[in-house]
Coordinates of C-alpha atoms and ligand atoms in Angstrom, one line a residue:
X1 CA 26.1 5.8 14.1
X2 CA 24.3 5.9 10.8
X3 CA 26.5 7.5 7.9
X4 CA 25.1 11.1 6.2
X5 CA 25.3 8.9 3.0
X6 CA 22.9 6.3 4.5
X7 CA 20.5 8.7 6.1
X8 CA 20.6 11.5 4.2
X9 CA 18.6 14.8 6.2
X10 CA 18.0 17.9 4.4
X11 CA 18.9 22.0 5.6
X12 CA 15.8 21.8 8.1
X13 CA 16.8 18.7 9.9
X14 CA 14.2 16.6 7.6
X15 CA 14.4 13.0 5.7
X16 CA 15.4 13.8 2.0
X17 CA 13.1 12.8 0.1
X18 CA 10.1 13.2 1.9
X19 CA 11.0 16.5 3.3
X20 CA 9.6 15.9 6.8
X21 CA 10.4 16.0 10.0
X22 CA 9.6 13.7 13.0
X23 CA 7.2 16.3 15.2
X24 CA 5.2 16.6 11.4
X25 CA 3.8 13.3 11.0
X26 CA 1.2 11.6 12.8
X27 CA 1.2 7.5 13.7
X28 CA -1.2 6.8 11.7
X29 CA -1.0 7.6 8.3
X30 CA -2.7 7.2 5.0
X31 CA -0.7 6.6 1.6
X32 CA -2.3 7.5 -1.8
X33 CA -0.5 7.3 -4.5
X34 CA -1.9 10.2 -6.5
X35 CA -0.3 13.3 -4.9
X36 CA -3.7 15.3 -5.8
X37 CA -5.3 12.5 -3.6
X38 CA -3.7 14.1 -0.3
X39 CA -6.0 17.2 -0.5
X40 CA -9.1 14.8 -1.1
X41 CA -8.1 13.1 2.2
X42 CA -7.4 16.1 4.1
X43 CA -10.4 18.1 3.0
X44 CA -11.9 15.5 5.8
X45 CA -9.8 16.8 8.6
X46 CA -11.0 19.6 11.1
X47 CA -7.4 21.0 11.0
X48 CA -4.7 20.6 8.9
X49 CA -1.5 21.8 10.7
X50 CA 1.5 20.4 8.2
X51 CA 1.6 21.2 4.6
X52 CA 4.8 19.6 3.0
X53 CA 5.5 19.1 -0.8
X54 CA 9.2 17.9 -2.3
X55 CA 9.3 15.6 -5.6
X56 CA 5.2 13.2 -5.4
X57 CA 5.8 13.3 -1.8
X58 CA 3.1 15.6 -0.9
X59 CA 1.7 15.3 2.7
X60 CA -0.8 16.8 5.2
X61 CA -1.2 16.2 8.9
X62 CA -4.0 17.3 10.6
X63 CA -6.5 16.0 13.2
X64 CA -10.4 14.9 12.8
X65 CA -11.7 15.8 16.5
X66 CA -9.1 14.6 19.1
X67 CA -7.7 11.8 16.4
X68 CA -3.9 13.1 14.9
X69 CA -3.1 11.7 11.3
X70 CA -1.0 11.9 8.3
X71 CA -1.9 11.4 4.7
X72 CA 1.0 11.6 2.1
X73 CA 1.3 10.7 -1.5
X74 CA 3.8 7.8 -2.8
X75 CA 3.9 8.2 -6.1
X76 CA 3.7 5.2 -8.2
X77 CA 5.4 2.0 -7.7
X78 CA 7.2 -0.3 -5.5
X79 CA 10.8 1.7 -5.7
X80 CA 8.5 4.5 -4.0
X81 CA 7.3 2.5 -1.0
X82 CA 11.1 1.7 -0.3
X83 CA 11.9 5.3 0.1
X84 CA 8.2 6.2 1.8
X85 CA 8.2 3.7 4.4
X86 CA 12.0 3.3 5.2
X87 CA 12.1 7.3 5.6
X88 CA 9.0 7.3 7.9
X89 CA 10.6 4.3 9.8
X90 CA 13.4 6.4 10.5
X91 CA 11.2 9.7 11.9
X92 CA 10.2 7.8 14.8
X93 CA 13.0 4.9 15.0
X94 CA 15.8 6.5 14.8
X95 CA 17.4 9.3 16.5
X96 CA 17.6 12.0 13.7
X97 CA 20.3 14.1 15.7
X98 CA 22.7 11.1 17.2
X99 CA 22.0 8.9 13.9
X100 CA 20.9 5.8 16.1
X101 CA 18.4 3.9 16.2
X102 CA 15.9 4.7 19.3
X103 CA 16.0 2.3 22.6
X104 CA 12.2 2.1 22.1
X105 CA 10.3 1.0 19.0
X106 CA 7.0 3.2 17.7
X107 CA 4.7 1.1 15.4
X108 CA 3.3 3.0 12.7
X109 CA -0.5 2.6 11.7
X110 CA -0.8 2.1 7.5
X111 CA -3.6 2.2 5.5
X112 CA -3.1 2.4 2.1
X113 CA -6.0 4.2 0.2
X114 CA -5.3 3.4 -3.7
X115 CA -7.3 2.5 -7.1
X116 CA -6.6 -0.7 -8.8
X117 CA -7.9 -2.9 -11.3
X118 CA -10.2 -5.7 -11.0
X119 CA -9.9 -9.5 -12.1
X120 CA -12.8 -10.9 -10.9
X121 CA -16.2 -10.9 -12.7
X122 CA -18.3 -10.8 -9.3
X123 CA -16.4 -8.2 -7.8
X124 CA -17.6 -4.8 -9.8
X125 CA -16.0 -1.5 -11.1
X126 CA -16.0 1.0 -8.4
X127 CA -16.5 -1.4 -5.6
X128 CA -13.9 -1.1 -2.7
X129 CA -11.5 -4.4 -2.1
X130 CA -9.4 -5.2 1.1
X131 CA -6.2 -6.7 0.7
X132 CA -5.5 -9.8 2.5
X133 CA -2.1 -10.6 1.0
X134 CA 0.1 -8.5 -1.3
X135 CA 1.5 -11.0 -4.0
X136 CA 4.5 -9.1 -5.3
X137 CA 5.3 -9.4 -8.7
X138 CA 8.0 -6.6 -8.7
X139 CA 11.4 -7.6 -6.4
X140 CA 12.1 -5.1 -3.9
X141 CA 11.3 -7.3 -1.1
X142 CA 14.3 -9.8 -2.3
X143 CA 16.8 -6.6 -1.7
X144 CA 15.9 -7.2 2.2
X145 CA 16.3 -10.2 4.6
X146 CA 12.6 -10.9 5.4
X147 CA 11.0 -14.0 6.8
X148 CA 7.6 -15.5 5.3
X149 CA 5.1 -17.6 7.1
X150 CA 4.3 -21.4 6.3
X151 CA 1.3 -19.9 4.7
X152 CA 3.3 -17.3 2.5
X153 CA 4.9 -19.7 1.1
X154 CA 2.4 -22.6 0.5
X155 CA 0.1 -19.5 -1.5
X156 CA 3.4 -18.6 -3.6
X157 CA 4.5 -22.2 -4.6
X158 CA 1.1 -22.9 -5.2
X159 CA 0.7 -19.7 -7.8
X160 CA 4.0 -20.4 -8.9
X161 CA 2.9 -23.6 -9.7
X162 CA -0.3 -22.6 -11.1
X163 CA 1.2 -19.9 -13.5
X164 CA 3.6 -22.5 -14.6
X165 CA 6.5 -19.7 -13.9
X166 CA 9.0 -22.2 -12.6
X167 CA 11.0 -21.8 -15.7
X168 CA 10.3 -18.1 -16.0
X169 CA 12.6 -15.0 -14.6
X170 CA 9.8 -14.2 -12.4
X171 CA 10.4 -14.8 -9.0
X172 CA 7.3 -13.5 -7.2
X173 CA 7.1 -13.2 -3.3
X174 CA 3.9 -12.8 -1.0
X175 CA 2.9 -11.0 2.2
X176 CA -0.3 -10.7 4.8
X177 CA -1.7 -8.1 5.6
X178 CA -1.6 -6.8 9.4
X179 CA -3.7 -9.8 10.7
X180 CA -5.5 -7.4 13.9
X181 CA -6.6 -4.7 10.9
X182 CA -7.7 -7.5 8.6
X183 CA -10.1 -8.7 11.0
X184 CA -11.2 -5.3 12.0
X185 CA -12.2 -4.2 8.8
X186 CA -13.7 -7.0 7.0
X187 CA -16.0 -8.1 10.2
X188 CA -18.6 -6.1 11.6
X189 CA -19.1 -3.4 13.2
X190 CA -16.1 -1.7 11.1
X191 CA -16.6 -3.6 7.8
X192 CA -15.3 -1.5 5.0
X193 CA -16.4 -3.5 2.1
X194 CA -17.6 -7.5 1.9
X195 CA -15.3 -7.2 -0.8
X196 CA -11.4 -8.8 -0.5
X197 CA -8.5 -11.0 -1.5
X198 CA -5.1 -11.6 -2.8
X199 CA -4.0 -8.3 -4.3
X200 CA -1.3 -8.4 -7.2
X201 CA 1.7 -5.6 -7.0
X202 CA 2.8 -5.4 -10.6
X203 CA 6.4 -3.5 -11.5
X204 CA 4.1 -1.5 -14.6
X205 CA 1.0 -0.8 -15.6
X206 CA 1.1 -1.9 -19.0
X207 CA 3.3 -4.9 -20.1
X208 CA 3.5 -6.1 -15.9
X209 CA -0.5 -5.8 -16.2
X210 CA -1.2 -7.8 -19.6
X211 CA -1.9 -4.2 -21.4
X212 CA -1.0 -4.8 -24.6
X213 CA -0.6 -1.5 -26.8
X214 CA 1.6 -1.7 -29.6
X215 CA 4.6 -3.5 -27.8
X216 CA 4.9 -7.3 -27.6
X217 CA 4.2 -9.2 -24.1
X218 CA 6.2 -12.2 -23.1
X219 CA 3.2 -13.1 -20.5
X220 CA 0.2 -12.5 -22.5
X221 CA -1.7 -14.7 -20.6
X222 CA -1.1 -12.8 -17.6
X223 CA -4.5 -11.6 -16.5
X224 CA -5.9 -14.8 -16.8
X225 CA -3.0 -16.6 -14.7
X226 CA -3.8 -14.4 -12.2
X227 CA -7.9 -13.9 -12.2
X228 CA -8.2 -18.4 -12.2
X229 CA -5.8 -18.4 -9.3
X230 CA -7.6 -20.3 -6.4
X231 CA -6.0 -22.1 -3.3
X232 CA -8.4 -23.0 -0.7
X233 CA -10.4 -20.2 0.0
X234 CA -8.2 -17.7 -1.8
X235 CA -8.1 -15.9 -4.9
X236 CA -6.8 -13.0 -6.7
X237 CA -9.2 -10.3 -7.0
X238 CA -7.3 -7.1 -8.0
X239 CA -3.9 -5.9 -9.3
X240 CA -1.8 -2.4 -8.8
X241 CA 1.4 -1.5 -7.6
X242 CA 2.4 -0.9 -4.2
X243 CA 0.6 -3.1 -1.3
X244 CA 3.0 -5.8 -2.1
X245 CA 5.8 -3.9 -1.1
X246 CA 3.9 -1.9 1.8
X247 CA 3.3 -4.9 3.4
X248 CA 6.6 -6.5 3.1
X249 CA 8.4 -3.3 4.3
X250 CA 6.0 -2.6 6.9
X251 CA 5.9 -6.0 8.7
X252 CA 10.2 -6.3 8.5
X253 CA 10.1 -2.4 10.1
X254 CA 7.2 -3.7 12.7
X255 CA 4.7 -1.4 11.4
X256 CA 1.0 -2.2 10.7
X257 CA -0.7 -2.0 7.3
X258 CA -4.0 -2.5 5.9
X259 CA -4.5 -1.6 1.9
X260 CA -7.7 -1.1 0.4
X261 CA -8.7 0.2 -3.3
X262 CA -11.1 1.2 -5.3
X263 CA -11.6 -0.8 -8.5
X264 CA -11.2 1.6 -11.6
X265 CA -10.6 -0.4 -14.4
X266 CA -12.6 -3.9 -13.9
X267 CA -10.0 -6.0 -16.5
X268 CA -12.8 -8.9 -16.3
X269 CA -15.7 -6.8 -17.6
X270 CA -13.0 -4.2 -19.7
X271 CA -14.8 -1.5 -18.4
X272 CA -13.5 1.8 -17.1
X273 CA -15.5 3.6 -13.9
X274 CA -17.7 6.1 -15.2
X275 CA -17.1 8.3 -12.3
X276 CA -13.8 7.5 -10.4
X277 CA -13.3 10.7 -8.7
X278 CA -16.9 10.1 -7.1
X279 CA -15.8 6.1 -6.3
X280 CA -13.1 7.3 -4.5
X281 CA -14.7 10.1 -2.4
X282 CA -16.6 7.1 -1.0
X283 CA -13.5 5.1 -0.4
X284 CA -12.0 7.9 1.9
X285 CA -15.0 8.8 3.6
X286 CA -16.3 5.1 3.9
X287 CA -12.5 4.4 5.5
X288 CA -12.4 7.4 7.6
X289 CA -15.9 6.6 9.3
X290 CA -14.8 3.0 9.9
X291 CA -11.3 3.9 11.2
X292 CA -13.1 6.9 13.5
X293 CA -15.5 4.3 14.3
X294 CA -12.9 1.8 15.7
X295 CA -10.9 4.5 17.3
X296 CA -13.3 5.8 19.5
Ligands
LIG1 C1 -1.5 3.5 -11.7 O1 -2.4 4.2 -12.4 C2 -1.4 3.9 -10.2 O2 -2.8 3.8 -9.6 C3 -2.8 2.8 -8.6 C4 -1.5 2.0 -8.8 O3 -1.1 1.3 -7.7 C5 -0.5 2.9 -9.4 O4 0.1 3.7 -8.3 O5 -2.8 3.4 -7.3 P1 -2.9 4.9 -6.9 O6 -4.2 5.4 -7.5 O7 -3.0 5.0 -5.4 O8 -1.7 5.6 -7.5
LIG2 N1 -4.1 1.0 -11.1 C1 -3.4 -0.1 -11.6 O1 -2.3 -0.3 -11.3 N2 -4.1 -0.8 -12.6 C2 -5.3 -0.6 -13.0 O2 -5.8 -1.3 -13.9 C3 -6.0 0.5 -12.4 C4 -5.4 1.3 -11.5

């Protein structure tokens, strides 16, 4: 049995922190971090039938025709995902009122619909980019006991290598995305965007992204570590802060995730997106076509 310290559940029955309960989430669901970004997504559905708010953990589950999903907020950072995906985990694998886990496993469906910046010249400011590997810079997946593919770890040693970081405190990890929904969306007839690549989860947005303000940077080479990256066919082509972490937690709970993001701040160009808002109105309705699309 699972202690009340462990899983903590709220006065109506609900996980703590993201105030829900397991009849008022869907299995698929769509994680934003911007909590204003839920009502964007949900303005798409025909109904909306949940409304829940508690701390940035703002969600709304609805349905588009006969289709049932859940968009909810994260807030920023990796720390977040930790408490986002191991507290949806447990609303449909783990019995809330016996505190066991469930004889039968329920995979969850993850798409992550987030901004980011860009590090690639060719790839352009508002474009959308599918990840095909989280490379974490942050270290929350070294706080659980996960296993990485031959492949993982060829792509880390080799950017290890490459960012000469051997020495370094830095101990970065990487993960694949959900292998089925990479295929599906970067290969017709549900391509989302010809766009995609290694995406880097950073632990900040400023020092952790090579933002130099007024304090000094120990990696101030950072952006350009990342952006000359190559190993075979891969390279980095954007940086935020959670798919790292989604991925990781997602895989180990048996889940399946796909992130994609729209480029707001191209780091290659310096430019900033003259009109976010509208890049990422065609991110959600270019993702919920696609996803409809497959689905049906
Ligand atoms: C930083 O501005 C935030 O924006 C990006 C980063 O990952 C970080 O959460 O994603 P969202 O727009 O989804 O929050
Ligand atoms: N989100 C990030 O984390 N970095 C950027 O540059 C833009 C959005």
């Amino acid at each position: 049995m699972i202690a009340s310290s462990e899983l903590i559940l709220n006065e109506r029955g609900a996980v703590y922190h993201l105030d829900l309960r397991p009849e008022e989430i869907a299995h698929t669901i769509i994680t934003v971090g911007d909590p204003g970004r839920v009502p964007v997504v949900s303005r798409h559905f025909d109904r909306i039938e949940v409304q829940r708010s508690h701390r940035e953990f703002v969600t709304h589950t609805g349905t588009i025709g006969n289709k049932r999903l859940t968009v909810i907020s994260s807030g920023i950072g990796t720390d977040n995902i930790d408490i986002v995906l191991n507290e949806l985990d447990a609303l449909v694998n783990i019995d809330l009122k016996q505190r066991i886990p469930k004889p039968t496993h329920t995979s969850l469906q993850l798409f992550r619909l987030g901004t980011c910046g860009g590090l690639q010249a060719d790839v352009p400011t508002d474009a959308l980019v599918i990840s095909t590997h989280g490379l974490g810079l942050d270290n929350l997946m070294h706080y659980y006991a996960a296993d990485y593919s031959d492949e993982e770890q060829e792509l880390i040693r080799a950017f290890i290598s490459h960012a000469g970081w051997d020495q370094t405190p830095l101990k970065p990890y990487l993960v694949a995305a959900d292998p089925d929904l990479l295929k599906s969306f970067t290969s017709e007839p549900h391509q989302l965007s010809p766009y995609y690549g290694i995406t880097a989860s950073c632990p900040g947005f400023y020092g952790p992204q090579g933002r130099q303000l007024r304090a000094p940077l120990a990696y101030p080479q950072l952006v350009d570590q990342l952006s000359s990256f190559r190993f075979q066919h891969h390279r980095i082509t954007n940086f935020e802060m959670e798919t790292s972490a989604l991925y990781g937690l997602a895989r180990l709970l048996g889940h399946r995730c796909l992130s994609i993001s729209t480029i707001v701040a191209n780091r290659a160009a310096g430019t900033f997106s003259s009109d976010s808002q509208k890049a990422i109105e065609r991110m959600i309705t270019r993702f919920l076509d696609c996803w409809l699309s497959r689905e049906s």
